Amino acid sequence: MRPLARLLRPLLRLMIRAGLTWPVFADLVRALYVQVAAEEIAAAAARTDSRLSLMTGVHRKEIRRLREQPPDAPDLPPVVTLGSQIVARWLGLPAFTDAAGQPLPLPRTAPDGQPSFEALVSAVTRDVRPRAVLDDWLAQGVVRLDAADRAVLQEAAFVPRPGTEAQLHYFARNLHDHLAAATANVAGATPAFLERAVHYDGLPPAIADRMEALGRAAVERLLVEVNREVLSMLEGQPEPPPGTPTRRVNLGVYLYAEDEAQPEARG
């Protein structure tokens, strides 16, 4: 139970700060408990409310009520889909990066075959005008205009702004996938999912700061390189026919640091 309690503490701290009360959280967890248990025995012949009650400890009457509720369909915010695709192409395609792999400043428009912000957005969607995307990104600080009136991708574009719909989407998705990979490994998944960490305790602050800086730079290189390679493989690939099996892959890396409690000096 202690590992589970440690796992939940950051999430509970966030919920308390957000004003989410225990009764609301308890109702959510109860419903999810029943839903996940039902999924675990979905293929079993003896999928009964009695069995779910035995597995979860939730009363059968409550299980019937919960199972009658329509499941929530997770919505992917359009801003996440559109923005992530545009930034990924800006960072990964050779036409939009310089010799060092850095995103080029892009003029608003340019002749066909030359990089521009209009060409970048139009390659992802025809439903939203490039000017509307540019104005929105300028307001958010995702891009800025240089002296030549070119759009320059800001470093802030890599991380959604605090409290935005995009940040909450990635918060839920990335934590879900990390936890799913870790729990699958604990359950003996073969082959095991990638889950590695470099960790030190008791570091002097200067060395800890240097380790953070090294980690940030290395991770940025890794993610940009993987993004570029996948985009190069996808370029020119036809859309798969409906019903074709596909897979979802999420490669993520985290970094966390905190001050350690110091032992009290003995007299």
PDB file of C-alpha atoms in Angstrom:
ATOM      1  CA  MET A   1       0.000   0.000   0.000  1.00  0.00           C
ATOM      2  CA  ARG A   2       2.870   2.410   0.658  1.00  0.00           C
ATOM      3  CA  PRO A   3       3.952   2.594  -3.019  1.00  0.00           C
ATOM      4  CA  LEU A   4       0.324   3.270  -3.987  1.00  0.00           C
ATOM      5  CA  ALA A   5       0.028   6.036  -1.378  1.00  0.00           C
ATOM      6  CA  ARG A   6       3.205   7.677  -2.664  1.00  0.00           C
ATOM      7  CA  LEU A   7       1.917   7.415  -6.225  1.00  0.00           C
ATOM      8  CA  LEU A   8      -1.344   9.183  -5.345  1.00  0.00           C
ATOM      9  CA  ARG A   9       0.040  12.044  -3.241  1.00  0.00           C
ATOM     10  CA  PRO A  10       0.910  14.456  -6.113  1.00  0.00           C
ATOM     11  CA  LEU A  11      -2.458  13.847  -7.793  1.00  0.00           C
ATOM     12  CA  LEU A  12      -4.365  14.396  -4.564  1.00  0.00           C
ATOM     13  CA  ARG A  13      -2.414  17.580  -3.898  1.00  0.00           C
ATOM     14  CA  LEU A  14      -3.440  18.891  -7.320  1.00  0.00           C
ATOM     15  CA  MET A  15      -7.096  18.006  -6.763  1.00  0.00           C
ATOM     16  CA  ILE A  16      -7.161  19.717  -3.368  1.00  0.00           C
ATOM     17  CA  ARG A  17      -5.660  22.862  -4.855  1.00  0.00           C
ATOM     18  CA  ALA A  18      -8.245  22.730  -7.653  1.00  0.00           C
ATOM     19  CA  GLY A  19     -11.095  22.533  -5.115  1.00  0.00           C
ATOM     20  CA  LEU A  20     -12.131  18.963  -5.924  1.00  0.00           C
ATOM     21  CA  THR A  21     -13.770  17.578  -2.773  1.00  0.00           C
ATOM     22  CA  TRP A  22     -13.594  14.048  -1.427  1.00  0.00           C
ATOM     23  CA  PRO A  23     -17.269  13.154  -2.183  1.00  0.00           C
ATOM     24  CA  VAL A  24     -16.817  14.108  -5.848  1.00  0.00           C
ATOM     25  CA  PHE A  25     -13.559  12.183  -6.091  1.00  0.00           C
ATOM     26  CA  ALA A  26     -15.067   9.171  -4.312  1.00  0.00           C
ATOM     27  CA  ASP A  27     -17.978   9.037  -6.775  1.00  0.00           C
ATOM     28  CA  LEU A  28     -15.556   9.248  -9.703  1.00  0.00           C
ATOM     29  CA  VAL A  29     -13.295   6.492  -8.370  1.00  0.00           C
ATOM     30  CA  ARG A  30     -16.244   4.238  -7.509  1.00  0.00           C
ATOM     31  CA  ALA A  31     -17.593   4.477 -11.046  1.00  0.00           C
ATOM     32  CA  LEU A  32     -14.168   3.888 -12.576  1.00  0.00           C
ATOM     33  CA  TYR A  33     -13.538   0.937 -10.269  1.00  0.00           C
ATOM     34  CA  VAL A  34     -16.669  -0.771 -11.546  1.00  0.00           C
ATOM     35  CA  GLN A  35     -15.952   0.166 -15.169  1.00  0.00           C
ATOM     36  CA  VAL A  36     -12.388  -1.201 -15.097  1.00  0.00           C
ATOM     37  CA  ALA A  37     -13.479  -4.375 -13.301  1.00  0.00           C
ATOM     38  CA  ALA A  38     -16.171  -4.909 -15.952  1.00  0.00           C
ATOM     39  CA  GLU A  39     -13.555  -4.492 -18.675  1.00  0.00           C
ATOM     40  CA  GLU A  40     -11.322  -7.070 -16.967  1.00  0.00           C
ATOM     41  CA  ILE A  41     -14.031  -9.727 -17.140  1.00  0.00           C
ATOM     42  CA  ALA A  42     -15.631  -8.560 -20.390  1.00  0.00           C
ATOM     43  CA  ALA A  43     -14.991 -11.880 -22.126  1.00  0.00           C
ATOM     44  CA  ALA A  44     -15.980 -14.041 -19.161  1.00  0.00           C
ATOM     45  CA  ALA A  45     -19.208 -15.991 -19.298  1.00  0.00           C
ATOM     46  CA  ALA A  46     -20.020 -15.250 -15.653  1.00  0.00           C
ATOM     47  CA  ARG A  47     -20.019 -11.468 -16.022  1.00  0.00           C
ATOM     48  CA  THR A  48     -22.597 -10.661 -13.372  1.00  0.00           C
ATOM     49  CA  ASP A  49     -23.242  -7.819 -10.965  1.00  0.00           C
ATOM     50  CA  SER A  50     -22.577 -10.249  -8.130  1.00  0.00           C
ATOM     51  CA  ARG A  51     -19.119 -10.993  -9.470  1.00  0.00           C
ATOM     52  CA  LEU A  52     -18.390  -7.287  -9.955  1.00  0.00           C
ATOM     53  CA  SER A  53     -19.555  -6.625  -6.410  1.00  0.00           C
ATOM     54  CA  LEU A  54     -17.235  -9.337  -5.106  1.00  0.00           C
ATOM     55  CA  MET A  55     -14.290  -7.924  -7.089  1.00  0.00           C
ATOM     56  CA  THR A  56     -14.815  -4.279  -6.179  1.00  0.00           C
ATOM     57  CA  GLY A  57     -16.619  -4.253  -2.833  1.00  0.00           C
ATOM     58  CA  VAL A  58     -19.313  -2.021  -4.347  1.00  0.00           C
ATOM     59  CA  HIS A  59     -22.934  -2.984  -3.588  1.00  0.00           C
ATOM     60  CA  ARG A  60     -24.864  -4.635  -6.420  1.00  0.00           C
ATOM     61  CA  LYS A  61     -27.555  -1.925  -6.445  1.00  0.00           C
ATOM     62  CA  GLU A  62     -24.863   0.717  -6.886  1.00  0.00           C
ATOM     63  CA  ILE A  63     -23.219  -1.340  -9.626  1.00  0.00           C
ATOM     64  CA  ARG A  64     -26.490  -1.541 -11.553  1.00  0.00           C
ATOM     65  CA  ARG A  65     -26.919   2.225 -11.267  1.00  0.00           C
ATOM     66  CA  LEU A  66     -23.375   2.893 -12.438  1.00  0.00           C
ATOM     67  CA  ARG A  67     -23.572   0.478 -15.360  1.00  0.00           C
ATOM     68  CA  GLU A  68     -26.725   2.169 -16.621  1.00  0.00           C
ATOM     69  CA  GLN A  69     -24.885   5.463 -16.997  1.00  0.00           C
ATOM     70  CA  PRO A  70     -23.518   6.129 -20.508  1.00  0.00           C
ATOM     71  CA  PRO A  71     -19.708   6.015 -20.621  1.00  0.00           C
ATOM     72  CA  ASP A  72     -17.901   9.300 -21.023  1.00  0.00           C
ATOM     73  CA  ALA A  73     -16.268   9.680 -24.423  1.00  0.00           C
ATOM     74  CA  PRO A  74     -12.908  11.428 -24.047  1.00  0.00           C
ATOM     75  CA  ASP A  75     -12.784  14.379 -26.382  1.00  0.00           C
ATOM     76  CA  LEU A  76      -9.520  15.416 -27.977  1.00  0.00           C
ATOM     77  CA  PRO A  77      -9.399  19.225 -27.955  1.00  0.00           C
ATOM     78  CA  PRO A  78      -9.125  20.433 -31.574  1.00  0.00           C
ATOM     79  CA  VAL A  79      -6.494  22.953 -30.500  1.00  0.00           C
ATOM     80  CA  VAL A  80      -4.284  20.060 -29.379  1.00  0.00           C
ATOM     81  CA  THR A  81      -4.659  18.106 -32.617  1.00  0.00           C
ATOM     82  CA  LEU A  82      -4.036  21.069 -34.896  1.00  0.00           C
ATOM     83  CA  GLY A  83      -1.309  22.775 -32.887  1.00  0.00           C
ATOM     84  CA  SER A  84       0.717  19.637 -32.193  1.00  0.00           C
ATOM     85  CA  GLN A  85       0.717  18.613 -35.853  1.00  0.00           C
ATOM     86  CA  ILE A  86       1.814  22.042 -37.051  1.00  0.00           C
ATOM     87  CA  VAL A  87       4.609  22.339 -34.477  1.00  0.00           C
ATOM     88  CA  ALA A  88       5.747  18.763 -35.159  1.00  0.00           C
ATOM     89  CA  ARG A  89       6.140  19.527 -38.874  1.00  0.00           C
ATOM     90  CA  TRP A  90       7.878  22.838 -38.163  1.00  0.00           C
ATOM     91  CA  LEU A  91      10.393  21.055 -35.945  1.00  0.00           C
ATOM     92  CA  GLY A  92      10.813  17.896 -37.989  1.00  0.00           C
ATOM     93  CA  LEU A  93      10.601  18.499 -41.729  1.00  0.00           C
ATOM     94  CA  PRO A  94      13.818  19.543 -43.520  1.00  0.00           C
ATOM     95  CA  ALA A  95      11.906  22.178 -45.521  1.00  0.00           C
ATOM     96  CA  PHE A  96      11.101  24.065 -42.319  1.00  0.00           C
ATOM     97  CA  THR A  97      14.401  23.615 -40.432  1.00  0.00           C
ATOM     98  CA  ASP A  98      17.934  24.882 -40.938  1.00  0.00           C
ATOM     99  CA  ALA A  99      21.171  22.884 -41.261  1.00  0.00           C
ATOM    100  CA  ALA A 100      21.354  22.530 -37.468  1.00  0.00           C
ATOM    101  CA  GLY A 101      17.803  21.181 -37.295  1.00  0.00           C
ATOM    102  CA  GLN A 102      16.368  24.362 -35.756  1.00  0.00           C
ATOM    103  CA  PRO A 103      12.959  25.667 -36.893  1.00  0.00           C
ATOM    104  CA  LEU A 104      13.293  28.334 -39.562  1.00  0.00           C
ATOM    105  CA  PRO A 105      11.694  31.776 -39.249  1.00  0.00           C
ATOM    106  CA  LEU A 106       8.831  31.605 -41.725  1.00  0.00           C
ATOM    107  CA  PRO A 107       7.442  34.408 -43.885  1.00  0.00           C
ATOM    108  CA  ARG A 108       3.666  34.628 -43.843  1.00  0.00           C
ATOM    109  CA  THR A 109       3.484  33.615 -47.508  1.00  0.00           C
ATOM    110  CA  ALA A 110       5.971  32.564 -50.174  1.00  0.00           C
ATOM    111  CA  PRO A 111       5.972  31.248 -53.759  1.00  0.00           C
ATOM    112  CA  ASP A 112       5.043  27.597 -54.213  1.00  0.00           C
ATOM    113  CA  GLY A 113       7.782  25.235 -53.142  1.00  0.00           C
ATOM    114  CA  GLN A 114       9.307  27.662 -50.627  1.00  0.00           C
ATOM    115  CA  PRO A 115       8.731  27.434 -46.865  1.00  0.00           C
ATOM    116  CA  SER A 116       6.125  29.756 -45.381  1.00  0.00           C
ATOM    117  CA  PHE A 117       3.738  29.792 -42.458  1.00  0.00           C
ATOM    118  CA  GLU A 118       0.835  29.501 -44.885  1.00  0.00           C
ATOM    119  CA  ALA A 119       2.331  26.387 -46.489  1.00  0.00           C
ATOM    120  CA  LEU A 120       3.021  24.875 -43.068  1.00  0.00           C
ATOM    121  CA  VAL A 121      -0.553  25.264 -41.842  1.00  0.00           C
ATOM    122  CA  SER A 122      -2.164  24.368 -45.169  1.00  0.00           C
ATOM    123  CA  ALA A 123      -0.325  21.048 -45.214  1.00  0.00           C
ATOM    124  CA  VAL A 124      -2.107  20.119 -41.972  1.00  0.00           C
ATOM    125  CA  THR A 125      -5.584  21.609 -42.474  1.00  0.00           C
ATOM    126  CA  ARG A 126      -7.660  23.444 -45.051  1.00  0.00           C
ATOM    127  CA  ASP A 127     -10.436  24.134 -42.565  1.00  0.00           C
ATOM    128  CA  VAL A 128      -8.627  26.899 -40.658  1.00  0.00           C
ATOM    129  CA  ARG A 129      -7.021  29.897 -42.326  1.00  0.00           C
ATOM    130  CA  PRO A 130      -3.255  30.252 -41.688  1.00  0.00           C
ATOM    131  CA  ARG A 131      -3.845  33.899 -40.730  1.00  0.00           C
ATOM    132  CA  ALA A 132      -6.243  32.809 -37.977  1.00  0.00           C
ATOM    133  CA  VAL A 133      -3.663  30.330 -36.629  1.00  0.00           C
ATOM    134  CA  LEU A 134      -0.923  32.962 -36.743  1.00  0.00           C
ATOM    135  CA  ASP A 135      -3.026  35.570 -34.939  1.00  0.00           C
ATOM    136  CA  ASP A 136      -3.982  33.064 -32.255  1.00  0.00           C
ATOM    137  CA  TRP A 137      -0.385  31.912 -31.770  1.00  0.00           C
ATOM    138  CA  LEU A 138       0.861  35.486 -31.592  1.00  0.00           C
ATOM    139  CA  ALA A 139      -1.671  36.195 -28.852  1.00  0.00           C
ATOM    140  CA  GLN A 140      -0.607  33.075 -26.942  1.00  0.00           C
ATOM    141  CA  GLY A 141       3.112  33.705 -27.365  1.00  0.00           C
ATOM    142  CA  VAL A 142       3.646  30.508 -29.342  1.00  0.00           C
ATOM    143  CA  VAL A 143       5.293  32.567 -32.089  1.00  0.00           C
ATOM    144  CA  ARG A 144       6.629  36.093 -32.468  1.00  0.00           C
ATOM    145  CA  LEU A 145       7.341  38.226 -35.497  1.00  0.00           C
ATOM    146  CA  ASP A 146      10.928  39.281 -36.196  1.00  0.00           C
ATOM    147  CA  ALA A 147      12.108  42.469 -37.900  1.00  0.00           C
ATOM    148  CA  ALA A 148      11.449  40.892 -41.312  1.00  0.00           C
ATOM    149  CA  ASP A 149       7.833  40.064 -40.340  1.00  0.00           C
ATOM    150  CA  ARG A 150       8.609  36.345 -40.209  1.00  0.00           C
ATOM    151  CA  ALA A 151       6.989  33.979 -37.714  1.00  0.00           C
ATOM    152  CA  VAL A 152       9.541  32.674 -35.201  1.00  0.00           C
ATOM    153  CA  LEU A 153       8.659  29.606 -33.129  1.00  0.00           C
ATOM    154  CA  GLN A 154       9.130  30.342 -29.447  1.00  0.00           C
ATOM    155  CA  GLU A 155      10.590  27.853 -26.993  1.00  0.00           C
ATOM    156  CA  ALA A 156       7.312  28.121 -25.054  1.00  0.00           C
ATOM    157  CA  ALA A 157       5.616  26.284 -27.917  1.00  0.00           C
ATOM    158  CA  PHE A 158       7.104  23.033 -26.661  1.00  0.00           C
ATOM    159  CA  VAL A 159       5.123  23.257 -23.399  1.00  0.00           C
ATOM    160  CA  PRO A 160       1.440  24.282 -23.189  1.00  0.00           C
ATOM    161  CA  ARG A 161       0.643  27.236 -20.961  1.00  0.00           C
ATOM    162  CA  PRO A 162      -0.365  26.399 -17.358  1.00  0.00           C
ATOM    163  CA  GLY A 163      -4.052  25.727 -16.892  1.00  0.00           C
ATOM    164  CA  THR A 164      -4.916  25.585 -20.594  1.00  0.00           C
ATOM    165  CA  GLU A 165      -7.036  22.901 -22.225  1.00  0.00           C
ATOM    166  CA  ALA A 166      -3.959  21.650 -24.058  1.00  0.00           C
ATOM    167  CA  GLN A 167      -1.922  21.273 -20.873  1.00  0.00           C
ATOM    168  CA  LEU A 168      -4.681  19.342 -19.108  1.00  0.00           C
ATOM    169  CA  HIS A 169      -5.017  17.048 -22.124  1.00  0.00           C
ATOM    170  CA  TYR A 170      -1.317  16.210 -22.132  1.00  0.00           C
ATOM    171  CA  PHE A 171      -1.336  15.924 -18.327  1.00  0.00           C
ATOM    172  CA  ALA A 172      -3.954  13.169 -18.493  1.00  0.00           C
ATOM    173  CA  ARG A 173      -2.595  11.433 -21.592  1.00  0.00           C
ATOM    174  CA  ASN A 174       1.064  11.357 -20.593  1.00  0.00           C
ATOM    175  CA  LEU A 175       0.440  10.267 -17.006  1.00  0.00           C
ATOM    176  CA  HIS A 176      -1.970   7.592 -18.232  1.00  0.00           C
ATOM    177  CA  ASP A 177       0.555   6.196 -20.701  1.00  0.00           C
ATOM    178  CA  HIS A 178       3.454   6.287 -18.240  1.00  0.00           C
ATOM    179  CA  LEU A 179       1.365   4.534 -15.596  1.00  0.00           C
ATOM    180  CA  ALA A 180       0.028   2.047 -18.152  1.00  0.00           C
ATOM    181  CA  ALA A 181       3.578   1.164 -19.229  1.00  0.00           C
ATOM    182  CA  ALA A 182       4.790   0.798 -15.640  1.00  0.00           C
ATOM    183  CA  THR A 183       1.851  -1.335 -14.500  1.00  0.00           C
ATOM    184  CA  ALA A 184       2.151  -3.540 -17.592  1.00  0.00           C
ATOM    185  CA  ASN A 185       5.819  -4.113 -16.749  1.00  0.00           C
ATOM    186  CA  VAL A 186       4.967  -4.976 -13.128  1.00  0.00           C
ATOM    187  CA  ALA A 187       2.405  -7.450 -14.464  1.00  0.00           C
ATOM    188  CA  GLY A 188       5.107  -9.079 -16.608  1.00  0.00           C
ATOM    189  CA  ALA A 189       4.533  -7.597 -20.070  1.00  0.00           C
ATOM    190  CA  THR A 190       6.724  -9.223 -22.743  1.00  0.00           C
ATOM    191  CA  PRO A 191       8.536  -7.431 -24.160  1.00  0.00           C
ATOM    192  CA  ALA A 192       8.622  -4.870 -21.384  1.00  0.00           C
ATOM    193  CA  PHE A 193       7.778  -1.266 -22.205  1.00  0.00           C
ATOM    194  CA  LEU A 194      10.595   1.264 -22.102  1.00  0.00           C
ATOM    195  CA  GLU A 195      10.719   2.850 -18.641  1.00  0.00           C
ATOM    196  CA  ARG A 196      14.093   4.024 -17.436  1.00  0.00           C
ATOM    197  CA  ALA A 197      15.399   6.770 -15.179  1.00  0.00           C
ATOM    198  CA  VAL A 198      18.731   8.224 -14.033  1.00  0.00           C
ATOM    199  CA  HIS A 199      18.381   9.281 -10.408  1.00  0.00           C
ATOM    200  CA  TYR A 200      20.640  10.588  -7.665  1.00  0.00           C
ATOM    201  CA  ASP A 201      19.982  11.556  -4.065  1.00  0.00           C
ATOM    202  CA  GLY A 202      22.027  13.892  -1.896  1.00  0.00           C
ATOM    203  CA  LEU A 203      23.410  16.007  -4.735  1.00  0.00           C
ATOM    204  CA  PRO A 204      24.960  19.417  -4.055  1.00  0.00           C
ATOM    205  CA  PRO A 205      22.662  22.085  -5.560  1.00  0.00           C
ATOM    206  CA  ALA A 206      25.206  23.098  -8.237  1.00  0.00           C
ATOM    207  CA  ILE A 207      25.551  19.523  -9.494  1.00  0.00           C
ATOM    208  CA  ALA A 208      21.777  19.007  -9.346  1.00  0.00           C
ATOM    209  CA  ASP A 209      21.276  22.121 -11.475  1.00  0.00           C
ATOM    210  CA  ARG A 210      23.851  20.885 -13.969  1.00  0.00           C
ATOM    211  CA  MET A 211      22.190  17.474 -14.155  1.00  0.00           C
ATOM    212  CA  GLU A 212      18.856  19.166 -14.863  1.00  0.00           C
ATOM    213  CA  ALA A 213      20.393  21.242 -17.659  1.00  0.00           C
ATOM    214  CA  LEU A 214      22.073  18.182 -19.200  1.00  0.00           C
ATOM    215  CA  GLY A 215      18.820  16.243 -19.033  1.00  0.00           C
ATOM    216  CA  ARG A 216      16.743  18.978 -20.647  1.00  0.00           C
ATOM    217  CA  ALA A 217      19.190  19.389 -23.535  1.00  0.00           C
ATOM    218  CA  ALA A 218      19.510  15.645 -24.125  1.00  0.00           C
ATOM    219  CA  VAL A 219      15.764  15.055 -24.061  1.00  0.00           C
ATOM    220  CA  GLU A 220      15.109  17.899 -26.480  1.00  0.00           C
ATOM    221  CA  ARG A 221      17.592  16.387 -28.928  1.00  0.00           C
ATOM    222  CA  LEU A 222      16.023  12.942 -28.547  1.00  0.00           C
ATOM    223  CA  LEU A 223      12.429  14.054 -29.109  1.00  0.00           C
ATOM    224  CA  VAL A 224      13.291  16.270 -32.080  1.00  0.00           C
ATOM    225  CA  GLU A 225      15.309  13.453 -33.689  1.00  0.00           C
ATOM    226  CA  VAL A 226      12.561  10.844 -33.224  1.00  0.00           C
ATOM    227  CA  ASN A 227       9.925  13.273 -34.502  1.00  0.00           C
ATOM    228  CA  ARG A 228      12.038  14.017 -37.584  1.00  0.00           C
ATOM    229  CA  GLU A 229      12.617  10.327 -38.350  1.00  0.00           C
ATOM    230  CA  VAL A 230       8.931   9.410 -38.044  1.00  0.00           C
ATOM    231  CA  LEU A 231       7.863  12.349 -40.208  1.00  0.00           C
ATOM    232  CA  SER A 232      10.349  11.312 -42.888  1.00  0.00           C
ATOM    233  CA  MET A 233       8.883   7.797 -42.899  1.00  0.00           C
ATOM    234  CA  LEU A 234       5.324   9.137 -43.120  1.00  0.00           C
ATOM    235  CA  GLU A 235       5.979  11.587 -45.943  1.00  0.00           C
ATOM    236  CA  GLY A 236       4.386  10.272 -49.100  1.00  0.00           C
ATOM    237  CA  GLN A 237       2.613   7.414 -47.329  1.00  0.00           C
ATOM    238  CA  PRO A 238      -1.008   6.996 -48.481  1.00  0.00           C
ATOM    239  CA  GLU A 239      -3.827   7.127 -45.950  1.00  0.00           C
ATOM    240  CA  PRO A 240      -4.547   3.599 -44.668  1.00  0.00           C
ATOM    241  CA  PRO A 241      -7.898   2.189 -45.814  1.00  0.00           C
ATOM    242  CA  PRO A 242     -10.698   2.216 -43.213  1.00  0.00           C
ATOM    243  CA  GLY A 243     -10.432  -0.743 -40.873  1.00  0.00           C
ATOM    244  CA  THR A 244      -6.674  -1.117 -41.313  1.00  0.00           C
ATOM    245  CA  PRO A 245      -5.025  -1.972 -37.971  1.00  0.00           C
ATOM    246  CA  THR A 246      -3.031   0.923 -36.529  1.00  0.00           C
ATOM    247  CA  ARG A 247      -1.080   1.544 -33.338  1.00  0.00           C
ATOM    248  CA  ARG A 248      -0.619   4.519 -31.036  1.00  0.00           C
ATOM    249  CA  VAL A 249       2.877   5.277 -29.710  1.00  0.00           C
ATOM    250  CA  ASN A 250       3.739   7.855 -27.055  1.00  0.00           C
ATOM    251  CA  LEU A 251       7.408   8.415 -26.217  1.00  0.00           C
ATOM    252  CA  GLY A 252       7.773  10.670 -23.194  1.00  0.00           C
ATOM    253  CA  VAL A 253      10.468  11.629 -20.726  1.00  0.00           C
ATOM    254  CA  TYR A 254      10.123  13.376 -17.389  1.00  0.00           C
ATOM    255  CA  LEU A 255      12.449  15.261 -15.065  1.00  0.00           C
ATOM    256  CA  TYR A 256      11.712  16.098 -11.430  1.00  0.00           C
ATOM    257  CA  ALA A 257      13.808  17.579  -8.643  1.00  0.00           C
ATOM    258  CA  GLU A 258      13.080  18.719  -5.097  1.00  0.00           C
ATOM    259  CA  ASP A 259      14.894  19.768  -1.955  1.00  0.00           C
ATOM    260  CA  GLU A 260      15.521  16.920   0.442  1.00  0.00           C
ATOM    261  CA  ALA A 261      14.651  17.025   4.122  1.00  0.00           C
ATOM    262  CA  GLN A 262      17.829  17.373   6.145  1.00  0.00           C
ATOM    263  CA  PRO A 263      18.335  15.202   9.240  1.00  0.00           C
ATOM    264  CA  GLU A 264      18.285  17.121  12.488  1.00  0.00           C
ATOM    265  CA  ALA A 265      21.677  17.750  14.002  1.00  0.00           C
ATOM    266  CA  ARG A 266      22.338  15.792  17.160  1.00  0.00           C
ATOM    267  CA  GLY A 267      23.599  17.638  20.199  1.00  0.00           C
TER     268      GLY A 267
END
